[in-house]
Short mmCIF file of C-alpha atoms in Angstrom, two decimals:
data_model
loop_
_atom_site.label_atom_id
_atom_site.label_comp_id
_atom_site.label_asym_id
_atom_site.label_seq_id
_atom_site.Cartn_x
_atom_site.Cartn_y
_atom_site.Cartn_z
CA UNK U 216 -11.37 -29.53 -14.74
CA UNK U 217 -9.37 -26.42 -15.65
CA UNK U 218 -6.43 -25.22 -13.55
CA UNK U 219 -8.57 -22.30 -12.35
CA UNK U 220 -11.29 -24.75 -11.26
CA UNK U 221 -8.68 -26.78 -9.37
CA UNK U 222 -7.46 -23.71 -7.52
CA UNK U 223 -11.01 -22.64 -6.73
CA UNK U 224 -11.81 -26.09 -5.32
CA UNK U 225 -8.62 -25.96 -3.24
CA UNK U 226 -9.55 -22.49 -1.96
CA UNK U 227 -12.99 -23.62 -0.81
CA UNK U 228 -11.37 -26.42 1.16
CA UNK U 229 -8.29 -24.57 2.41
CA UNK U 230 -9.43 -20.99 3.10
CA UNK U 231 -11.37 -21.57 6.38
CA UNK U 232 -8.42 -23.42 7.96
CA UNK U 233 -5.91 -20.90 6.61
CA UNK U 234 -7.82 -18.05 8.23
CA UNK U 235 -8.07 -19.90 11.54
CA UNK U 236 -4.34 -20.68 11.54
CA UNK U 237 -3.54 -16.98 11.09
CA UNK U 238 -6.28 -15.49 13.31
CA UNK U 239 -7.89 -13.71 10.34
CA UNK U 240 -11.61 -13.23 11.10
CA UNK U 241 -12.74 -13.14 7.47
CA UNK U 242 -11.50 -12.93 3.89
CA UNK U 243 -12.59 -13.03 0.27
CA UNK U 244 -10.48 -14.06 -2.72
CA UNK U 245 -10.97 -13.65 -6.47
CA UNK U 246 -8.80 -15.17 -9.18
CA UNK U 247 -8.97 -14.60 -12.92
CA UNK U 248 -7.40 -16.47 -15.81
CA UNK U 249 -8.32 -14.99 -19.16
CA UNK U 250 -12.06 -14.31 -19.23
CA UNK U 251 -12.81 -16.59 -16.28
CA UNK U 252 -13.16 -15.33 -12.71
CA UNK U 253 -13.62 -17.51 -9.63
CA UNK U 254 -14.16 -16.23 -6.11
CA UNK U 255 -14.36 -17.71 -2.61
CA UNK U 256 -15.01 -16.29 0.88
CA UNK U 257 -14.84 -17.58 4.44
CA UNK U 258 -15.05 -16.37 8.03
CA UNK U 259 -16.92 -13.43 9.48
CA UNK U 260 -17.07 -9.72 8.70
CA UNK U 261 -17.10 -8.81 12.40
CA UNK U 262 -16.51 -10.97 15.43
CA UNK U 263 -18.95 -8.74 17.28
CA UNK U 264 -21.86 -9.57 14.98
CA UNK U 265 -20.88 -12.92 13.50
CA UNK U 266 -22.07 -11.86 10.04
CA UNK U 267 -20.66 -14.29 7.48
CA UNK U 268 -18.24 -13.10 4.79
CA UNK U 269 -19.42 -13.74 1.23
CA UNK U 270 -17.87 -13.19 -2.19
CA UNK U 271 -20.00 -10.03 -2.52
CA UNK U 272 -18.83 -8.57 0.79
CA UNK U 273 -16.98 -5.26 0.69
CA UNK U 274 -13.56 -4.91 2.32
CA UNK U 275 -11.40 -1.81 2.36
CA UNK U 276 -8.66 -2.05 -0.27
CA UNK U 277 -6.47 0.61 1.37
CA UNK U 278 -3.53 1.81 -0.69
CA UNK U 279 -4.51 -0.23 -3.75
CA UNK U 280 -6.71 2.85 -4.20
CA UNK U 281 -3.55 4.69 -5.27
CA UNK U 282 -3.48 2.74 -8.53
CA UNK U 283 -7.06 3.85 -9.24
CA UNK U 284 -6.07 7.45 -8.42
CA UNK U 285 -3.08 7.13 -10.77
CA UNK U 286 -5.39 5.76 -13.46
CA UNK U 287 -7.68 8.79 -13.07
CA UNK U 288 -4.62 10.99 -13.57
CA UNK U 289 -3.49 9.04 -16.65
CA UNK U 290 -6.93 9.46 -18.20
CA UNK U 291 -6.29 13.20 -18.00
CA UNK U 292 -2.94 12.64 -19.71
CA UNK U 293 -4.79 10.80 -22.49
CA UNK U 294 -7.09 13.81 -22.86
CA UNK U 295 -4.17 16.24 -23.05
CA UNK U 296 -5.22 17.93 -19.82
CA UNK U 297 -2.32 16.83 -17.60
CA UNK U 298 1.46 16.87 -18.13
CA UNK U 299 3.24 14.45 -15.80
CA UNK U 300 6.48 16.42 -15.94
CA UNK U 301 4.90 19.77 -15.15
CA UNK U 302 5.37 21.18 -11.64
CA UNK U 303 2.48 20.49 -9.27
CA UNK U 304 1.98 24.26 -9.03
CA UNK U 305 0.95 24.33 -12.68
CA UNK U 306 -2.35 22.86 -11.49
CA UNK U 307 -2.26 23.78 -7.79
CA UNK U 308 -0.71 27.25 -7.44
CA UNK U 309 -1.38 27.18 -3.68
CA UNK U 310 0.65 23.96 -3.14
CA UNK U 311 2.97 24.56 -0.18
CA UNK U 312 5.22 22.39 1.98
CA UNK U 313 7.87 23.31 4.53
CA UNK U 314 10.57 23.67 1.83
CA UNK U 315 9.56 26.37 -0.65
CA UNK U 316 12.31 25.50 -3.09
CA UNK U 317 11.17 21.86 -3.24
CA UNK U 318 7.51 22.88 -3.55
CA UNK U 319 8.36 24.86 -6.69
CA UNK U 320 10.08 21.87 -8.32
CA UNK U 321 8.03 18.79 -7.40
CA UNK U 322 6.32 17.34 -10.47
CA UNK U 323 3.17 15.30 -10.97
CA UNK U 324 5.27 12.30 -11.99
CA UNK U 325 7.25 12.50 -8.75
CA UNK U 326 4.01 12.32 -6.77
CA UNK U 327 2.92 9.23 -8.69
CA UNK U 328 6.12 7.21 -8.14
CA UNK U 329 6.79 8.29 -4.52
CA UNK U 330 9.95 10.32 -5.07
CA UNK U 331 8.63 13.78 -4.15
CA UNK U 332 10.66 13.65 -0.94
CA UNK U 333 8.39 15.29 1.64
CA UNK U 334 6.97 13.63 4.78
CA UNK U 335 4.25 11.34 3.51
CA UNK U 336 2.31 10.10 6.53
CA UNK U 337 -0.03 13.02 7.16
CA UNK U 338 -3.51 11.78 8.12
CA UNK U 339 -5.09 15.01 9.38
CA UNK U 340 -8.89 14.96 9.39
CA UNK U 341 -10.17 18.00 7.49
CA UNK U 342 -13.84 17.09 7.66
CA UNK U 343 -16.28 14.93 5.74
CA UNK U 344 -17.34 17.46 3.12
CA UNK U 345 -16.43 17.46 -0.57
CA UNK U 346 -13.87 20.19 0.18
CA UNK U 347 -11.83 17.97 2.54
CA UNK U 348 -9.01 17.28 0.06
CA UNK U 349 -8.76 20.96 -0.85
CA UNK U 350 -8.55 21.80 2.85
CA UNK U 351 -5.97 19.04 3.37
CA UNK U 352 -3.50 20.90 1.17
CA UNK U 353 -3.46 23.66 3.77
CA UNK U 354 -2.21 21.15 6.34
CA UNK U 355 0.94 20.46 4.30
CA UNK U 356 2.44 23.95 4.66
CA UNK U 357 4.77 22.88 7.47
CA UNK U 358 5.49 19.32 6.32
CA UNK U 359 9.28 18.80 6.18
CA UNK U 360 11.23 17.85 3.07
CA UNK U 361 13.24 14.68 3.80
CA UNK U 362 15.41 14.69 0.66
CA UNK U 363 15.69 16.38 -2.73
CA UNK U 364 12.76 15.70 -5.10
CA UNK U 365 13.57 12.71 -7.29
CA UNK U 366 16.51 11.55 -5.14
CA UNK U 367 15.04 8.31 -3.81
CA UNK U 368 11.87 6.32 -3.19
CA UNK U 369 9.87 6.90 -0.03
CA UNK U 370 6.24 5.82 0.11
CA UNK U 371 4.14 8.97 0.27
CA UNK U 372 0.45 8.92 1.18
CA UNK U 373 0.27 12.72 1.27
CA UNK U 374 1.63 12.88 -2.27
CA UNK U 375 -1.33 10.86 -3.52
CA UNK U 376 -3.74 13.18 -1.72
CA UNK U 377 -2.13 16.04 -3.67
CA UNK U 378 -2.53 13.99 -6.86
CA UNK U 379 -6.20 13.46 -6.01
CA UNK U 380 -6.62 17.20 -5.62
CA UNK U 381 -5.08 17.73 -9.06
CA UNK U 382 -7.68 15.34 -10.49
CA UNK U 383 -10.43 17.32 -8.75
CA UNK U 384 -9.20 20.68 -10.04
CA UNK U 385 -8.67 19.56 -13.64
CA UNK U 386 -12.03 17.74 -13.74
CA UNK U 387 -13.84 20.48 -11.84
CA UNK U 388 -15.66 18.08 -9.51
CA UNK U 389 -15.07 16.22 -6.21
CA UNK U 390 -12.74 13.26 -6.14
CA UNK U 391 -15.46 10.71 -5.37
CA UNK U 392 -17.46 11.91 -8.37
CA UNK U 393 -14.37 11.50 -10.55
CA UNK U 394 -13.88 7.96 -9.27
CA UNK U 395 -17.48 6.98 -9.91
CA UNK U 396 -17.85 8.68 -13.29
CA UNK U 397 -14.52 7.71 -14.83
CA UNK U 398 -13.86 4.27 -13.29
CA UNK U 399 -16.80 2.70 -11.46
CA UNK U 400 -19.31 3.39 -14.25
CA UNK U 401 -17.27 2.43 -17.35
CA UNK U 402 -15.97 -0.68 -15.57
CA UNK U 403 -19.43 -1.67 -14.32
CA UNK U 404 -18.34 -1.90 -10.69
CA UNK U 405 -21.51 -2.65 -8.72
CA UNK U 406 -19.93 -3.50 -5.37
CA UNK U 407 -17.63 -0.56 -4.70
CA UNK U 408 -18.07 2.22 -2.15
CA UNK U 409 -16.30 5.55 -1.81
CA UNK U 410 -17.31 6.07 1.82
CA UNK U 411 -19.21 4.51 4.75
CA UNK U 412 -22.50 5.95 3.48
CA UNK U 413 -22.17 3.88 0.31
CA UNK U 414 -20.59 0.88 2.04
CA UNK U 415 -23.43 0.46 4.53
CA UNK U 416 -25.89 -0.61 1.81
CA UNK U 417 -23.66 -3.64 1.19
CA UNK U 418 -22.43 -6.49 3.37
CA UNK U 419 -19.28 -4.79 4.66
CA UNK U 420 -16.28 -5.91 6.69
CA UNK U 421 -15.01 -4.28 9.88
CA UNK U 422 -11.28 -4.20 10.65
CA UNK U 423 -9.85 -6.10 13.62
CA UNK U 424 -6.72 -5.29 15.60
CA UNK U 425 -4.73 -6.86 18.45
CA UNK U 426 -4.97 -4.58 21.48
CA UNK U 427 -1.91 -6.34 22.87
CA UNK U 428 0.52 -8.58 20.93
CA UNK U 429 -0.83 -12.11 20.64
CA UNK U 430 -4.33 -11.23 21.84
CA UNK U 431 -7.38 -12.29 19.80
CA UNK U 432 -8.27 -9.71 17.12
CA UNK U 433 -11.02 -7.30 18.21
CA UNK U 434 -13.23 -5.11 16.01
CA UNK U 435 -11.86 -1.60 15.61
CA UNK U 436 -13.72 1.37 17.07
CA UNK U 437 -13.10 3.41 13.90
CA UNK U 438 -14.10 2.05 10.49
CA UNK U 439 -11.89 4.27 8.33
CA UNK U 440 -9.18 6.89 8.35
CA UNK U 441 -9.94 10.51 7.42
CA UNK U 442 -11.77 11.24 4.17
CA UNK U 443 -9.04 13.78 3.34
CA UNK U 444 -6.82 10.78 2.55
CA UNK U 445 -9.32 9.12 0.19
CA UNK U 446 -7.06 9.37 -2.91
CA UNK U 447 -4.33 7.56 -0.95
CA UNK U 448 -6.62 4.77 0.29
CA UNK U 449 -8.46 5.74 3.45
CA UNK U 450 -11.99 4.98 2.27
CA UNK U 451 -12.46 2.85 -0.84
CA UNK U 452 -14.05 -0.56 -0.25
CA UNK U 453 -15.05 -3.19 -2.79
CA UNK U 454 -15.45 -6.90 -3.32
CA UNK U 455 -12.43 -8.70 -4.82
CA UNK U 456 -14.27 -9.54 -8.06
CA UNK U 457 -14.73 -5.82 -8.79
CA UNK U 458 -11.08 -5.20 -7.98
CA UNK U 459 -10.17 -7.82 -10.57
CA UNK U 460 -12.35 -6.08 -13.16
CA UNK U 461 -10.10 -3.05 -12.68
CA UNK U 462 -6.94 -5.17 -12.92
CA UNK U 463 -8.23 -6.93 -16.05
CA UNK U 464 -8.72 -3.53 -17.71
CA UNK U 465 -4.99 -2.95 -17.22
CA UNK U 466 -4.20 -6.45 -18.51
CA UNK U 467 -6.38 -5.78 -21.58
CA UNK U 468 -4.52 -2.64 -22.65
CA UNK U 469 -7.07 -0.28 -21.16
CA UNK U 470 -10.26 -1.87 -22.49
CA UNK U 471 -13.24 -2.23 -20.15
CA UNK U 472 -15.59 -5.24 -19.91
CA UNK U 473 -17.73 -3.93 -22.76
CA UNK U 474 -14.74 -3.41 -25.06
CA UNK U 475 -14.76 0.37 -24.62
CA UNK U 476 -11.57 2.28 -23.93
CA UNK U 477 -11.07 3.28 -20.29
CA UNK U 478 -7.36 4.08 -20.61
CA UNK U 479 -5.08 4.28 -23.64
CA UNK U 480 -2.63 1.44 -24.35
CA UNK U 481 0.19 4.00 -24.09
CA UNK U 482 -0.88 4.99 -20.58
CA UNK U 483 -1.27 1.36 -19.54
CA UNK U 484 2.31 0.72 -20.64
CA UNK U 485 3.57 3.91 -19.00
CA UNK U 486 2.09 2.95 -15.64
CA UNK U 487 4.06 -0.34 -15.69
CA UNK U 488 7.34 1.26 -16.81
CA UNK U 489 9.88 1.39 -13.92
CA UNK U 490 10.37 4.94 -12.64
CA UNK U 491 12.52 4.29 -9.57
CA UNK U 492 14.39 1.26 -8.24
CA UNK U 493 13.45 0.23 -4.71
CA UNK U 494 15.92 -0.36 -1.87
CA UNK U 495 17.05 -3.96 -1.36
CA UNK U 496 14.33 -4.88 1.09
CA UNK U 497 12.60 -7.88 -0.54
CA UNK U 498 9.63 -5.80 -1.63
CA UNK U 499 9.07 -4.95 -5.26
CA UNK U 500 11.93 -4.39 -7.67
CA UNK U 501 10.77 -0.97 -8.81
CA UNK U 502 7.83 1.42 -8.79
CA UNK U 503 5.97 2.61 -11.86
CA UNK U 504 3.25 5.25 -12.12
CA UNK U 505 1.06 3.78 -9.39
CA UNK U 506 2.02 0.12 -9.75
CA UNK U 507 4.57 -1.76 -7.67
CA UNK U 508 6.67 -3.90 -10.02
CA UNK U 509 8.15 -7.32 -9.23
CA UNK U 510 10.88 -8.84 -11.41
CA UNK U 511 10.47 -12.54 -10.63
CA UNK U 512 11.79 -15.80 -12.08
CA UNK U 513 9.46 -16.51 -14.97
CA UNK U 514 8.35 -12.95 -15.64
CA UNK U 515 7.24 -9.57 -14.35
CA UNK U 516 4.32 -9.08 -11.98
CA UNK U 517 2.60 -5.81 -11.14
CA UNK U 518 0.40 -5.11 -8.15
CA UNK U 519 -0.12 -3.23 -4.91
CA UNK U 520 -0.92 -3.89 -1.26
CA UNK U 521 -3.25 -1.95 1.00
CA UNK U 522 -3.57 -1.57 4.77
CA UNK U 523 -6.15 0.43 6.70
CA UNK U 524 -7.41 0.12 10.27
CA UNK U 525 -7.37 -3.64 10.77
CA UNK U 526 -7.91 -4.49 7.10
CA UNK U 527 -5.39 -5.62 4.48
CA UNK U 528 -5.69 -6.22 0.75
CA UNK U 529 -3.39 -7.64 -1.92
CA UNK U 530 -3.53 -7.41 -5.71
CA UNK U 531 -1.16 -9.10 -8.18
CA UNK U 532 -1.36 -9.46 -11.97
CA UNK U 533 0.78 -11.23 -14.57
CA UNK U 534 0.84 -9.47 -17.96
CA UNK U 535 0.96 -11.79 -20.94
CA UNK U 536 -0.78 -14.52 -18.97
CA UNK U 537 -4.01 -12.61 -18.22
CA UNK U 538 -3.83 -13.84 -14.63
CA UNK U 539 -4.64 -11.83 -11.51
CA UNK U 540 -5.50 -12.47 -7.87
CA UNK U 541 -7.15 -10.21 -5.29
CA UNK U 542 -7.22 -11.07 -1.58
CA UNK U 543 -9.01 -8.94 1.03
CA UNK U 544 -8.91 -9.56 4.79
CA UNK U 545 -10.02 -7.95 8.06
CA UNK U 546 -7.35 -8.65 10.67
CA UNK U 547 -4.93 -11.20 12.09
CA UNK U 548 -1.84 -12.20 10.09
CA UNK U 549 -2.95 -11.54 6.50
CA UNK U 550 0.46 -11.66 4.83
CA UNK U 551 0.68 -15.38 5.56
CA UNK U 552 -2.70 -15.86 3.91
CA UNK U 553 -1.54 -13.87 0.89
CA UNK U 554 1.76 -15.76 0.69
CA UNK U 555 0.07 -19.16 0.45
CA UNK U 556 -2.79 -18.21 -1.87
CA UNK U 557 -0.96 -15.65 -3.99
CA UNK U 558 2.05 -17.93 -4.25
CA UNK U 559 0.02 -20.82 -5.64
CA UNK U 560 -1.92 -18.65 -8.10
CA UNK U 561 1.19 -16.92 -9.44
CA UNK U 562 3.09 -20.19 -9.71
CA UNK U 563 0.42 -22.44 -11.23
CA UNK U 564 -1.54 -19.95 -13.34
CA UNK U 565 0.96 -17.16 -13.92
CA UNK U 566 4.09 -19.23 -14.46
CA UNK U 567 6.19 -17.05 -12.15
CA UNK U 568 7.96 -17.96 -8.94
CA UNK U 569 7.19 -15.66 -5.98
CA UNK U 570 10.07 -14.90 -3.63
CA UNK U 571 10.27 -16.84 -0.40
CA UNK U 572 9.74 -15.05 2.86
CA UNK U 573 13.05 -13.88 4.37
CA UNK U 574 14.00 -15.51 7.68
CA UNK U 575 16.70 -14.47 10.17
CA UNK U 576 19.81 -16.62 10.28
CA UNK U 577 20.88 -17.57 13.84
CA UNK U 578 24.44 -17.82 12.53
CA UNK U 579 24.41 -14.38 10.88
CA UNK U 580 27.78 -12.59 11.20
CA UNK U 581 28.18 -9.79 13.77
CA UNK U 582 27.18 -6.28 12.72
CA UNK U 583 29.14 -3.05 12.81
CA UNK U 584 26.50 -1.39 14.95
CA UNK U 585 27.99 2.11 14.73
CA UNK U 586 26.39 2.69 11.31
CA UNK U 587 22.89 1.81 12.52
CA UNK U 588 22.58 2.97 16.14
CA UNK U 589 20.45 6.09 16.58
CA UNK U 590 16.88 7.38 16.51
CA UNK U 591 14.84 7.70 13.33
CA UNK U 592 11.51 9.49 13.16
CA UNK U 593 8.46 10.06 11.01
CA UNK U 594 5.09 11.57 11.82
CA UNK U 595 3.73 8.13 12.83
CA UNK U 596 6.56 6.50 14.78
CA UNK U 597 9.86 6.95 16.57
CA UNK U 598 12.33 4.14 16.06
CA UNK U 599 15.42 3.69 18.23
CA UNK U 600 18.22 1.33 17.27
CA UNK U 601 20.60 0.49 20.14
CA UNK U 602 23.44 -1.89 20.96
CA UNK U 603 23.54 -3.95 24.15
CA UNK U 604 26.59 -4.96 26.21
CA UNK U 605 26.99 -8.14 24.19
CA UNK U 606 27.14 -6.18 20.94
CA UNK U 607 23.68 -7.22 19.73
CA UNK U 608 21.55 -4.71 17.86
CA UNK U 609 18.00 -3.92 19.00
CA UNK U 610 15.17 -1.99 17.40
CA UNK U 611 12.33 -0.41 19.37
CA UNK U 612 9.50 1.35 17.57
CA UNK U 613 6.98 3.50 19.43
CA UNK U 614 3.84 4.69 17.65
CA UNK U 615 3.16 8.44 17.76
CA UNK U 616 0.47 10.65 16.28
CA UNK U 617 -2.41 8.92 14.52
CA UNK U 618 -0.96 5.40 14.94
CA UNK U 619 -0.82 5.84 18.71
CA UNK U 620 -4.41 7.08 18.71
CA UNK U 621 -5.45 3.94 16.82
CA UNK U 622 -3.86 1.64 19.43
CA UNK U 623 -0.94 0.50 17.26
CA UNK U 624 1.26 -1.66 19.50
CA UNK U 625 4.94 -0.86 20.16
CA UNK U 626 7.42 -3.26 18.56
CA UNK U 627 10.79 -4.45 19.86
CA UNK U 628 13.12 -6.94 18.25
CA UNK U 629 16.75 -7.88 17.80
CA UNK U 630 18.21 -7.12 14.34
CA UNK U 631 20.61 -9.44 12.52
CA UNK U 632 22.61 -9.21 9.29
CA UNK U 633 20.92 -10.17 6.03
CA UNK U 634 22.13 -8.49 2.82
CA UNK U 635 24.54 -5.58 3.04
CA UNK U 636 22.92 -2.68 4.88
CA UNK U 637 19.54 -4.42 4.91
CA UNK U 638 18.90 -6.17 8.24
CA UNK U 639 16.23 -8.60 9.43
CA UNK U 640 14.17 -8.53 12.63
CA UNK U 641 14.38 -11.67 14.74
CA UNK U 642 10.83 -11.23 16.03
CA UNK U 643 8.20 -11.23 13.28
CA UNK U 644 5.75 -8.36 13.00
CA UNK U 645 2.27 -9.35 11.86
CA UNK U 646 3.67 -12.74 11.01
CA UNK U 647 6.57 -11.68 8.75
CA UNK U 648 10.22 -10.73 9.12
CA UNK U 649 10.11 -7.48 7.14
CA UNK U 650 13.59 -6.28 6.09
CA UNK U 651 14.89 -2.87 7.14
CA UNK U 652 17.34 -1.01 4.89
CA UNK U 653 19.74 1.58 6.31
CA UNK U 654 20.57 4.10 3.59
CA UNK U 655 22.67 7.19 3.04
CA UNK U 656 25.37 8.75 5.17
CA UNK U 657 25.09 11.54 7.72
CA UNK U 658 28.68 12.62 7.08
CA UNK U 659 30.03 10.59 10.01
CA UNK U 660 29.58 7.10 8.59
CA UNK U 661 26.12 6.59 10.07
CA UNK U 662 23.00 5.76 8.09
CA UNK U 663 20.87 8.81 7.35
CA UNK U 664 17.63 6.89 6.76
CA UNK U 665 15.91 3.79 8.10
CA UNK U 666 13.94 2.55 5.11
CA UNK U 667 10.95 0.22 5.43
CA UNK U 668 9.33 1.31 2.19
CA UNK U 669 9.16 4.73 3.78
CA UNK U 670 12.36 6.64 4.59
CA UNK U 671 12.52 7.67 8.26
CA UNK U 672 15.27 10.24 8.79
CA UNK U 673 17.88 10.06 11.55
CA UNK U 674 17.09 12.64 14.25
CA UNK U 675 19.78 11.80 16.84
CA UNK U 676 23.15 10.02 17.02
#
């Protein structure tokens, strides 16, 4: 029995219990080692219908879509039709944000590696027509600039919608057509859907959310976010095996399953070249052109995560080992599922050691709260950090905008010291203690940004 066969046998035995332990209604997993792919599924696609999850079921892959969008852009680079270091306005003369000076300077490359600097969580619905991404650009006119273009990393969904519009304009056809013509077809993806109209012909998962913390996951009332955000990850759904076909193309230097070139070796390498170092928050080490990069004991890993309304997906690949794993889920505490499965695959097949999950230390030293106390805001949440009479630091996050409309629950926790200006929450969120980095200086010794992958700017003392 090969090592892949051993892992597949373990998955068949372990996955149902792992889902039950973490209140995940259903999941599907695919693992590849060289030319071999094995996949396993368990649970249900919707607790309302009881339809069983299978290896051919479609789950939303969320922001993993961004890597496919980046690949579409790099194909244009291969064809000499796109210059990554040209200003966005070279291709989109009507591109506007709240800061005209920044809008003139932002480049295509800065969109791809999340350093453009403008507010990135803009989920405005501009309709279901093929013009929705074009219309979305009009929504960005008043979006604020948080920092100078290129200054730092801040995850930017809106930036990838702009990138998707560039692909549309240069190709002269709608984004979904570009995705199907230039990726689905050459890769032979048979179980991939750009929208609900395509997804409904397959066995498709529904997201589940907790209406109140600790309550059983319930099916969402909305299947997907707005189509205007499709290039950033609001729509695309596929089975994990098809997602691995895409990842294997990147592992194979841009060659598709039939040996034909989908992307040049130079572009494959460029996408995995670090563009910006990430804050010390126990996420990736750096970001490339689409890919999140992890510098781990034993080697480098590239990948991406995705989260939509009650669905989460995870993709990791180990270059040089031809190993990759894709995990798709529809609710509960999916990061724990990913940690156990992804950890074993990366360790036993990929030869790399994944980082352990950070945990708060009860004996952590006291904090100088004056640097952290204040209110930080984005378009999706308002976060207040306060100090109590005993000197303890507390974080309270209140959803606003689209996250409030989608019943995202408020979150409150004590914060304790971890590494430098990166703190840990005492109470886990969705099963993990996600670090929070406090960056910059407002001129009075206080942090200017609360960074959780996205930089939320201080709005009050």
